[in-house]
């Protein structure tokens, strides 16, 4: 299978480059800019893309590569900082621009025989830079210009080294895909041979080779990523994969039992079931702070996993369902763009476990993981389930988590979900769930005064969970859910609807 390496210099768009290349049918992986030459030689990708980045190539300590990289015969495409870097290293000159150029510019095509083949004479492109290539390196020609940027596109066709000052990977660059296509297929002579089917095949082969006759352990969370990663490993080594699935008592009604049965019967996985609800609930006794709840749950999960892992002496590997957003949102693992955010996620197990890691999905985005899952025969319903936070219902019980309050929330949540599905809303929503508040209010039921708990309904639409809109559910729907909850769930006498967007609120209440 052909592959392209994207070397990451810290651009916010690095991941998009990899994604676009894969959309064009070529497998792409992101690596830090300072990856070693020997690694590159060993892996021998069919082409390199140098990403953008926030720095200036002439600054001290700016990220760079060995100029030797350009002598290894890889076709290279430099984007923004990548273009400036290759110009700088190959004998050109990069200087601060007269003014920063940010936003849309018009690219005027001068030479259509290479990177700009088949482009319109004038084409909108997305710029985001402060520096400019003042002098192009020897052997390079300018094939596209904008009003403010003379060297908007530079090409050395003999050496197959190309650069664009703008970002072909973002949707604002109308013909960006065409440029990437020209680079991959016309100039680097790649074949589009990447599909989810052969991703599965390649990963299965890789895992087989890596694992040999050893055993692998994996944690299942009930979510999509850990199941898909486990199924890939399972396809490679069968019953030498041991999965651990912990019942933390914080899942939705019936979810643990249903998932356990599915993992075992539907997918044939060997699953060690650890019933630990009491252990979690005991540790959460009296805890109000949402952050402390998260930490306790995360730590307890890891303790249990470690205890289980110790029972199996011949296990050498740990498989994890880490996906690309986890990689960039967690500790700095890859290139410089890795350090933008630090994220809480209880799914991640500590690296100090005495196992080598297998993370077959770490280059993929969520929708790509779903496609891999689909290839592996995972049911659509499972793949398209709403996201569920690692700490589970504990972040939907504001205040103390007790068995009684958990029971109330589970019932209310189940009613909401039933009605959401009945009204054919499930697929329209990012999430739909109930929240239990730590307040009581007065009500009247029959002739009795009541003083009971309040349930919030939260139905949101979102593309990625970063921002969200509350869903304008019909009065009829809301009324049905509210009336079922107060009638069927003992201890609740009031239901309210959350009509806040994110931001300023978050999706979960915590
Ligand atoms: P917030 O509440 O921050 O949530 O608006 C954004 C999205 O992330 C989900 N979420 C989590 N997912 N582990 C996860 O895997 C977690 O610890 C976690 N916390 C929040 C949340 O459900 C929403 O979709």
Coordinates of C-alpha atoms and ligand atoms in Angstrom, one line a residue:
X1 CA 0.0 0.0 0.0
X2 CA 1.3 3.5 -0.9
X3 CA 1.7 5.9 1.9
X4 CA 2.4 9.6 2.4
X5 CA 4.1 11.0 5.5
X6 CA 2.9 14.4 6.6
X7 CA 5.7 16.0 8.7
X8 CA 4.1 18.2 11.3
X9 CA 5.5 21.7 12.0
X10 CA 2.7 22.7 14.2
X11 CA 0.0 23.9 11.9
X12 CA -3.6 23.8 13.1
X13 CA -4.4 22.2 9.7
X14 CA -1.9 19.3 9.8
X15 CA -4.5 16.8 10.5
X16 CA -6.6 18.1 7.7
X17 CA -3.8 17.5 5.2
X18 CA -3.6 13.8 6.2
X19 CA -7.3 13.6 5.9
X20 CA -7.5 15.1 2.5
X21 CA -4.8 12.8 1.2
X22 CA -6.7 9.8 2.5
X23 CA -9.9 11.1 1.0
X24 CA -8.0 11.0 -2.4
X25 CA -7.3 7.3 -1.8
X26 CA -3.8 7.4 -0.5
X27 CA -2.9 6.4 3.1
X28 CA -1.3 9.2 5.0
X29 CA 0.3 9.3 8.4
X30 CA 1.4 12.3 10.5
X31 CA 4.9 12.3 12.0
X32 CA 6.8 15.0 13.9
X33 CA 9.0 17.2 11.8
X34 CA 12.1 15.9 13.5
X35 CA 11.6 12.3 12.6
X36 CA 15.0 10.6 11.8
X37 CA 16.3 10.1 8.3
X38 CA 16.9 6.5 9.1
X39 CA 13.2 6.1 10.0
X40 CA 12.2 7.7 6.8
X41 CA 14.5 5.5 4.8
X42 CA 13.2 2.4 6.6
X43 CA 9.5 3.3 6.2
X44 CA 10.1 4.7 2.6
X45 CA 6.9 6.6 2.1
X46 CA 6.1 7.4 -1.5
X47 CA 5.9 11.2 -0.8
X48 CA 6.3 13.7 1.9
X49 CA 4.2 16.7 2.8
X50 CA 5.7 19.4 5.0
X51 CA 2.9 21.1 7.0
X52 CA 2.4 24.7 7.9
X53 CA 3.5 26.0 11.2
X54 CA 3.4 29.2 13.3
X55 CA 7.1 30.1 13.4
X56 CA 9.5 31.8 11.0
X57 CA 12.1 29.7 9.3
X58 CA 14.9 32.2 9.9
X59 CA 14.3 32.4 13.7
X60 CA 16.7 30.7 16.0
X61 CA 15.3 27.3 17.1
X62 CA 12.6 27.2 14.4
X63 CA 11.6 23.6 13.6
X64 CA 13.6 22.3 10.7
X65 CA 14.6 19.2 8.9
X66 CA 18.0 18.0 7.6
X67 CA 18.5 19.3 4.1
X68 CA 19.5 15.7 3.3
X69 CA 15.8 14.9 3.3
X70 CA 15.6 16.5 -0.2
X71 CA 18.3 14.2 -1.6
X72 CA 16.5 11.0 -0.7
X73 CA 14.3 11.0 -3.8
X74 CA 11.0 11.6 -2.1
X75 CA 8.6 13.8 -3.9
X76 CA 7.9 16.7 -1.5
X77 CA 5.1 19.2 -1.2
X78 CA 5.7 22.1 1.2
X79 CA 2.7 23.9 2.5
X80 CA 3.0 27.5 3.9
X81 CA 5.8 27.1 6.5
X82 CA 6.7 23.9 4.6
X83 CA 7.3 25.9 1.4
X84 CA 9.3 28.5 3.3
X85 CA 11.4 25.9 4.9
X86 CA 12.3 24.1 1.7
X87 CA 13.1 27.5 0.1
X88 CA 15.3 28.4 3.0
X89 CA 17.1 25.1 3.1
X90 CA 17.6 24.8 -0.7
X91 CA 19.3 28.2 -1.2
X92 CA 16.3 30.6 -1.5
X93 CA 15.6 33.5 0.8
X94 CA 12.6 34.0 3.2
X95 CA 11.9 37.4 4.7
X96 CA 9.1 38.9 6.8
X97 CA 6.2 40.0 4.5
X98 CA 5.3 43.7 4.3
X99 CA 2.0 42.8 5.9
X100 CA 0.5 39.6 7.2
X101 CA -1.7 37.9 4.7
X102 CA -4.7 36.1 6.2
X103 CA -7.8 34.9 4.5
X104 CA -8.8 34.6 0.9
X105 CA -6.5 35.6 -2.0
X106 CA -6.7 35.2 -5.7
X107 CA -4.2 32.8 -7.2
X108 CA -3.2 33.7 -10.7
X109 CA -2.0 30.6 -12.5
X110 CA 1.2 31.1 -14.6
X111 CA 2.1 27.5 -15.5
X112 CA -0.5 24.8 -15.7
X113 CA 1.8 22.0 -16.6
X114 CA 2.7 20.8 -13.0
X115 CA 1.0 21.3 -9.7
X116 CA -1.6 23.7 -11.1
X117 CA -2.7 21.4 -13.9
X118 CA -6.3 22.0 -14.9
X119 CA -6.9 24.8 -12.5
X120 CA -8.9 27.9 -13.4
X121 CA -6.7 30.9 -14.5
X122 CA -7.8 32.7 -11.3
X123 CA -8.6 30.6 -8.2
X124 CA -9.4 31.5 -4.7
X125 CA -6.9 30.3 -2.1
X126 CA -6.6 30.5 1.7
X127 CA -3.6 32.3 3.0
X128 CA -2.3 32.5 6.6
X129 CA 1.3 33.7 6.9
X130 CA 3.5 36.6 7.8
X131 CA 6.7 35.6 5.9
X132 CA 7.4 35.5 2.1
X133 CA 9.8 33.7 -0.2
X134 CA 11.8 36.7 -1.6
X135 CA 14.2 34.6 -3.7
X136 CA 13.3 31.2 -4.9
X137 CA 16.0 28.5 -4.7
X138 CA 18.0 27.6 -7.7
X139 CA 16.2 25.2 -10.0
X140 CA 12.8 26.3 -8.9
X141 CA 10.2 28.2 -11.0
X142 CA 7.2 30.2 -9.9
X143 CA 4.0 28.8 -11.3
X144 CA 1.4 30.8 -9.4
X145 CA 1.2 34.3 -7.8
X146 CA -1.2 36.4 -5.8
X147 CA -1.2 40.2 -5.5
X148 CA 0.8 40.1 -2.3
X149 CA 2.8 36.9 -2.8
X150 CA 5.1 36.5 -5.7
X151 CA 6.2 32.9 -4.9
X152 CA 2.7 31.6 -4.1
X153 CA 3.5 28.3 -5.9
X154 CA 7.0 27.1 -6.7
X155 CA 8.1 24.0 -8.5
X156 CA 11.2 22.0 -9.2
X157 CA 9.9 19.4 -11.5
X158 CA 13.2 17.6 -12.0
X159 CA 13.7 17.0 -8.3
X160 CA 9.9 16.7 -7.7
X161 CA 9.9 19.3 -5.0
X162 CA 6.9 21.7 -4.8
X163 CA 5.6 24.3 -2.5
X164 CA 2.5 26.4 -2.0
X165 CA 2.2 29.4 0.2
X166 CA -1.5 28.9 0.8
X167 CA -3.4 26.0 2.3
X168 CA -4.8 23.6 -0.3
X169 CA -6.1 21.4 2.5
X170 CA -8.8 23.8 3.7
X171 CA -12.2 24.1 2.1
X172 CA -11.8 27.8 1.4
X173 CA -9.1 27.0 -1.2
X174 CA -11.7 26.1 -3.9
X175 CA -9.3 24.0 -6.0
X176 CA -7.1 22.7 -3.2
X177 CA -8.1 19.1 -3.7
X178 CA -7.1 19.4 -7.4
X179 CA -3.7 20.6 -6.4
X180 CA -3.2 17.7 -3.9
X181 CA -4.4 15.3 -6.6
X182 CA -1.9 16.7 -9.1
X183 CA 0.8 16.3 -6.5
X184 CA -0.1 12.8 -5.6
X185 CA -1.0 11.3 -8.9
X186 CA 0.5 13.4 -11.7
X187 CA 3.8 14.4 -10.1
X188 CA 4.5 11.8 -7.4
X189 CA 3.0 9.0 -9.6
X190 CA 1.1 7.4 -6.7
X191 CA -1.8 5.0 -7.2
X192 CA -5.0 5.5 -5.1
X193 CA -5.0 2.2 -3.3
X194 CA -6.2 3.2 0.1
X195 CA -9.6 2.0 1.2
X196 CA -11.0 1.0 4.6
X197 CA -10.9 -2.7 3.3
X198 CA -7.2 -2.6 2.7
X199 CA -6.5 -0.6 5.9
X200 CA -8.0 -3.5 7.8
X201 CA -5.9 -6.0 5.8
X202 CA -2.7 -4.0 6.4
X203 CA -3.3 -3.4 10.1
X204 CA -4.2 -7.1 10.6
X205 CA -0.9 -8.1 8.9
X206 CA 1.1 -5.6 11.0
X207 CA -0.5 -6.7 14.3
X208 CA 0.2 -10.4 13.4
X209 CA 3.8 -9.6 12.7
X210 CA 4.3 -7.5 15.8
X211 CA 2.6 -9.8 18.2
X212 CA 3.9 -13.2 17.0
X213 CA 2.7 -15.9 19.4
X214 CA 2.3 -13.5 22.4
X215 CA -0.9 -12.5 24.0
X216 CA -2.6 -9.0 24.0
X217 CA -4.9 -7.4 26.6
X218 CA -7.4 -4.7 25.8
X219 CA -9.9 -2.6 27.8
X220 CA -13.4 -2.3 26.4
X221 CA -15.3 0.8 27.5
X222 CA -18.7 0.2 25.7
X223 CA -17.7 2.8 23.2
X224 CA -16.9 2.5 19.5
X225 CA -13.1 3.0 19.5
X226 CA -12.2 0.3 22.0
X227 CA -14.4 -2.2 20.3
X228 CA -13.1 -1.5 16.8
X229 CA -9.5 -1.6 18.0
X230 CA -10.2 -4.9 19.8
X231 CA -11.8 -6.4 16.7
X232 CA -8.8 -5.5 14.5
X233 CA -6.5 -7.3 17.0
X234 CA -9.0 -10.2 17.3
X235 CA -9.0 -10.6 13.5
X236 CA -5.2 -10.8 13.7
X237 CA -4.6 -13.1 16.6
X238 CA -8.1 -14.6 17.6
X239 CA -8.4 -15.9 21.1
X240 CA -5.0 -14.7 22.2
X241 CA -6.7 -11.3 22.7
X242 CA -8.1 -10.9 26.2
X243 CA -10.5 -8.1 26.7
X244 CA -11.4 -6.6 30.1
X245 CA -14.8 -4.9 30.5
X246 CA -15.4 -3.3 33.8
X247 CA -18.9 -2.6 35.2
X248 CA -18.4 0.6 37.1
X249 CA -22.1 0.9 38.0
X250 CA -22.2 4.2 36.1
X251 CA -23.5 3.0 32.8
X252 CA -27.0 3.5 31.4
X253 CA -29.8 1.1 32.3
X254 CA -29.0 -2.4 31.0
X255 CA -26.0 -1.2 29.1
X256 CA -23.4 -3.4 30.7
X257 CA -25.2 -6.6 30.3
X258 CA -26.2 -5.8 26.8
X259 CA -22.7 -4.8 25.7
X260 CA -21.1 -7.8 27.4
X261 CA -23.4 -10.2 25.6
X262 CA -22.8 -8.4 22.3
X263 CA -19.0 -8.5 22.7
X264 CA -19.0 -12.2 23.5
X265 CA -21.8 -13.6 21.3
X266 CA -22.0 -11.2 18.4
X267 CA -18.3 -10.6 18.0
X268 CA -16.8 -13.7 19.6
X269 CA -14.4 -11.8 21.8
X270 CA -12.9 -13.4 25.0
X271 CA -14.1 -10.9 27.6
X272 CA -13.2 -10.9 31.3
X273 CA -16.2 -9.3 33.0
X274 CA -15.3 -7.4 36.2
X275 CA -18.3 -6.4 38.3
X276 CA -17.0 -3.5 40.3
X277 CA -20.0 -1.2 40.8
X278 CA -19.8 -1.3 44.6
X279 CA -16.1 -0.4 44.5
X280 CA -16.8 2.7 42.4
X281 CA -19.8 3.8 44.3
X282 CA -18.1 3.4 47.7
X283 CA -15.2 5.6 46.6
X284 CA -17.6 8.2 45.3
X285 CA -19.4 8.4 48.7
X286 CA -19.7 12.0 49.8
X287 CA -17.8 13.4 46.8
X288 CA -19.4 16.5 45.2
X289 CA -16.6 18.0 43.1
X290 CA -16.9 16.9 39.5
X291 CA -13.2 17.0 39.0
X292 CA -12.6 14.7 42.0
X293 CA -15.3 12.4 40.7
X294 CA -13.5 12.1 37.4
X295 CA -10.2 11.5 39.1
X296 CA -11.6 8.8 41.4
X297 CA -13.3 7.0 38.6
X298 CA -10.3 7.2 36.3
X299 CA -7.9 5.9 39.0
X300 CA -10.2 3.1 40.1
X301 CA -10.6 1.9 36.5
X302 CA -6.8 1.8 36.1
X303 CA -6.4 -0.1 39.4
X304 CA -8.8 -2.7 38.3
X305 CA -7.2 -3.0 34.9
X306 CA -3.8 -3.4 36.5
X307 CA -5.1 -6.1 38.8
X308 CA -6.6 -8.0 36.0
X309 CA -3.5 -7.6 33.8
X310 CA -1.3 -9.1 36.5
X311 CA -3.3 -12.3 36.4
X312 CA -2.0 -13.0 32.9
X313 CA 1.7 -13.6 32.8
X314 CA 2.3 -14.2 29.1
X315 CA 0.6 -10.9 28.0
X316 CA 3.1 -8.7 26.2
X317 CA 0.9 -6.1 24.5
X318 CA -1.8 -3.7 25.4
X319 CA -4.2 -2.7 22.6
X320 CA -5.9 0.7 22.9
X321 CA -8.5 2.5 20.9
X322 CA -6.6 5.8 20.8
X323 CA -7.8 7.9 17.8
X324 CA -6.2 11.0 16.2
X325 CA -8.2 13.6 18.3
X326 CA -7.0 11.8 21.5
X327 CA -3.4 12.0 20.2
X328 CA -3.6 15.8 19.7
X329 CA -5.7 16.5 22.7
X330 CA -3.5 14.5 25.1
X331 CA 0.1 14.9 26.2
X332 CA 2.6 16.0 23.5
X333 CA 3.1 12.8 21.7
X334 CA 3.7 13.8 18.1
X335 CA 4.6 17.0 16.5
X336 CA 4.5 20.5 17.9
X337 CA 0.7 20.9 17.3
X338 CA 0.3 18.2 19.9
X339 CA 0.7 20.6 22.8
X340 CA -2.3 22.9 22.1
X341 CA -4.7 21.4 24.6
X342 CA -4.4 19.0 27.5
X343 CA -7.4 16.8 27.9
X344 CA -9.0 14.6 30.4
X345 CA -10.0 11.2 29.2
X346 CA -10.4 8.3 31.4
X347 CA -10.2 5.9 28.5
X348 CA -6.4 6.2 28.3
X349 CA -4.5 3.7 30.4
X350 CA -1.1 4.6 31.9
X351 CA 1.9 3.9 29.8
X352 CA 3.7 2.6 32.9
X353 CA 1.9 -0.7 32.5
X354 CA 4.5 -3.3 31.6
X355 CA 3.2 -3.8 28.1
X356 CA 4.1 -2.6 24.6
X357 CA 1.3 -0.6 23.0
X358 CA -0.8 -1.5 20.0
X359 CA -2.8 1.5 18.8
X360 CA -4.1 0.6 15.3
X361 CA -6.5 3.6 15.1
X362 CA -4.2 6.4 16.2
X363 CA -4.1 8.0 12.7
X364 CA -7.8 8.0 12.2
X365 CA -10.7 10.4 12.8
X366 CA -14.0 9.3 14.4
X367 CA -15.8 8.8 11.1
X368 CA -13.0 6.8 9.7
X369 CA -13.0 4.6 12.8
X370 CA -16.7 4.1 12.1
X371 CA -15.9 3.0 8.6
X372 CA -13.3 0.5 9.8
X373 CA -15.9 -0.8 12.3
X374 CA -18.3 -1.2 9.4
X375 CA -15.7 -3.1 7.4
X376 CA -15.2 -5.4 10.4
X377 CA -19.0 -6.1 10.6
X378 CA -19.9 -3.9 13.5
X379 CA -23.6 -3.1 13.6
X380 CA -24.6 0.3 12.4
X381 CA -26.6 0.9 15.6
X382 CA -23.5 0.3 17.7
X383 CA -21.3 2.5 15.5
X384 CA -23.7 5.4 15.5
X385 CA -24.5 5.4 19.2
X386 CA -24.3 8.8 20.9
X387 CA -21.1 9.6 22.7
X388 CA -21.1 8.6 26.3
X389 CA -18.5 10.2 28.7
X390 CA -15.9 7.9 30.3
X391 CA -17.1 8.8 33.9
X392 CA -20.6 7.9 32.8
X393 CA -23.7 8.9 34.8
X394 CA -21.4 10.3 37.6
X395 CA -21.1 13.5 35.5
X396 CA -24.9 13.6 35.0
X397 CA -25.7 13.4 38.7
X398 CA -24.9 16.9 40.1
X399 CA -23.9 16.4 43.7
X400 CA -23.4 13.1 45.4
X401 CA -23.6 9.9 43.5
X402 CA -25.5 7.3 45.6
X403 CA -27.1 4.0 44.5
X404 CA -30.6 5.6 45.0
X405 CA -29.8 8.6 42.9
X406 CA -28.2 6.4 40.2
X407 CA -31.4 4.3 40.1
X408 CA -33.5 7.4 39.7
X409 CA -31.4 8.8 36.9
X410 CA -31.2 5.5 35.1
X411 CA -34.9 5.2 34.9
X412 CA -35.5 8.8 33.8
X413 CA -32.7 8.5 31.2
X414 CA -34.2 5.2 29.9
X415 CA -37.6 6.8 29.4
X416 CA -36.1 9.7 27.6
X417 CA -34.1 7.4 25.3
X418 CA -37.2 5.3 24.5
X419 CA -39.2 8.4 23.6
X420 CA -36.3 9.8 21.5
X421 CA -36.1 6.6 19.5
X422 CA -39.8 6.4 19.2
X423 CA -40.0 9.9 17.8
X424 CA -37.2 9.1 15.3
X425 CA -34.9 11.8 16.9
X426 CA -32.0 9.6 17.8
X427 CA -30.1 10.0 14.5
X428 CA -30.8 13.7 14.4
X429 CA -29.1 14.4 17.8
X430 CA -25.5 14.4 19.0
X431 CA -26.7 13.4 22.4
X432 CA -29.9 13.0 24.4
X433 CA -29.7 12.4 28.2
X434 CA -31.2 13.2 31.6
X435 CA -29.5 14.9 34.4
X436 CA -30.3 14.7 38.1
X437 CA -30.1 17.9 40.1
X438 CA -29.1 18.2 43.8
X439 CA -32.3 20.2 44.7
X440 CA -35.7 19.3 45.8
X441 CA -38.9 21.2 45.0
X442 CA -42.4 21.1 46.1
X443 CA -45.1 19.4 44.1
X444 CA -48.5 17.9 44.5
X445 CA -49.4 14.3 43.6
X446 CA -53.0 13.2 44.2
X447 CA -53.9 15.0 47.4
X448 CA -50.3 14.8 48.7
X449 CA -47.7 17.5 49.0
X450 CA -44.4 16.2 47.6
X451 CA -40.9 17.4 48.1
X452 CA -38.8 15.6 45.5
X453 CA -36.0 15.7 43.0
X454 CA -35.6 17.5 39.6
X455 CA -34.6 15.9 36.3
X456 CA -33.2 18.0 33.5
X457 CA -33.6 16.8 29.9
X458 CA -30.7 17.7 27.6
X459 CA -31.0 17.2 23.8
X460 CA -28.3 18.7 21.7
X461 CA -27.1 18.9 18.1
X462 CA -23.5 19.2 17.4
X463 CA -20.9 18.4 14.8
X464 CA -18.0 17.6 17.0
X465 CA -19.0 18.3 20.6
X466 CA -17.0 21.5 20.7
X467 CA -20.0 23.7 20.2
X468 CA -23.6 22.6 20.5
X469 CA -27.2 23.8 20.0
X470 CA -30.1 22.8 22.2
X471 CA -32.6 20.9 20.1
X472 CA -36.0 22.6 19.7
X473 CA -38.0 19.5 20.6
X474 CA -41.8 19.8 20.2
X475 CA -44.1 20.6 23.1
X476 CA -45.8 17.4 22.5
X477 CA -42.6 15.4 22.8
X478 CA -41.4 17.2 25.9
X479 CA -44.8 16.9 27.6
X480 CA -44.9 13.1 26.9
X481 CA -41.4 12.6 28.4
X482 CA -42.0 14.8 31.4
X483 CA -45.3 13.1 32.2
X484 CA -43.8 9.6 31.9
X485 CA -40.9 10.5 34.1
X486 CA -42.9 12.0 37.0
X487 CA -45.4 9.2 36.8
X488 CA -43.0 6.3 36.4
X489 CA -39.9 7.3 38.4
X490 CA -40.4 7.4 42.1
X491 CA -38.7 10.4 43.8
X492 CA -39.0 12.9 40.9
X493 CA -41.8 15.5 40.8
X494 CA -40.4 18.0 38.3
X495 CA -38.8 17.9 34.8
X496 CA -37.2 20.9 33.1
X497 CA -35.7 21.4 29.7
X498 CA -32.2 22.8 29.2
X499 CA -32.2 25.4 26.5
X500 CA -28.6 26.6 26.7
X501 CA -26.1 26.4 23.9
X502 CA -22.5 25.5 24.2
X503 CA -20.8 27.9 24.7
X504 CA -21.5 29.4 27.2
X505 CA -22.7 26.2 28.8
X506 CA -21.1 22.8 28.3
X507 CA -23.1 19.8 27.1
X508 CA -22.7 17.8 30.3
X509 CA -23.7 19.3 33.6
X510 CA -21.1 17.7 35.9
Ligands
LIG1 P1 -18.8 19.0 27.4 O1 -19.6 18.7 28.6 O2 -17.4 19.4 27.7 O3 -18.6 17.7 26.5 O4 -19.4 20.0 26.5 C1 -18.3 17.6 25.2 C2 -18.5 16.2 24.7 O5 -17.5 15.3 25.3 C3 -18.2 14.3 26.0 N1 -17.4 14.0 27.2 C4 -16.5 13.0 27.4 N2 -16.2 12.0 26.5 N3 -14.7 11.1 28.2 C5 -15.3 11.0 27.0 O6 -15.0 10.1 26.2 C6 -15.0 12.1 29.1 O7 -14.4 12.1 30.1 C7 -15.9 13.1 28.6 N4 -16.4 14.2 29.2 C8 -17.3 14.7 28.3 C9 -19.6 14.8 26.3 O8 -20.5 13.8 26.5 C10 -19.8 15.6 25.1 O9 -20.3 14.8 24.0

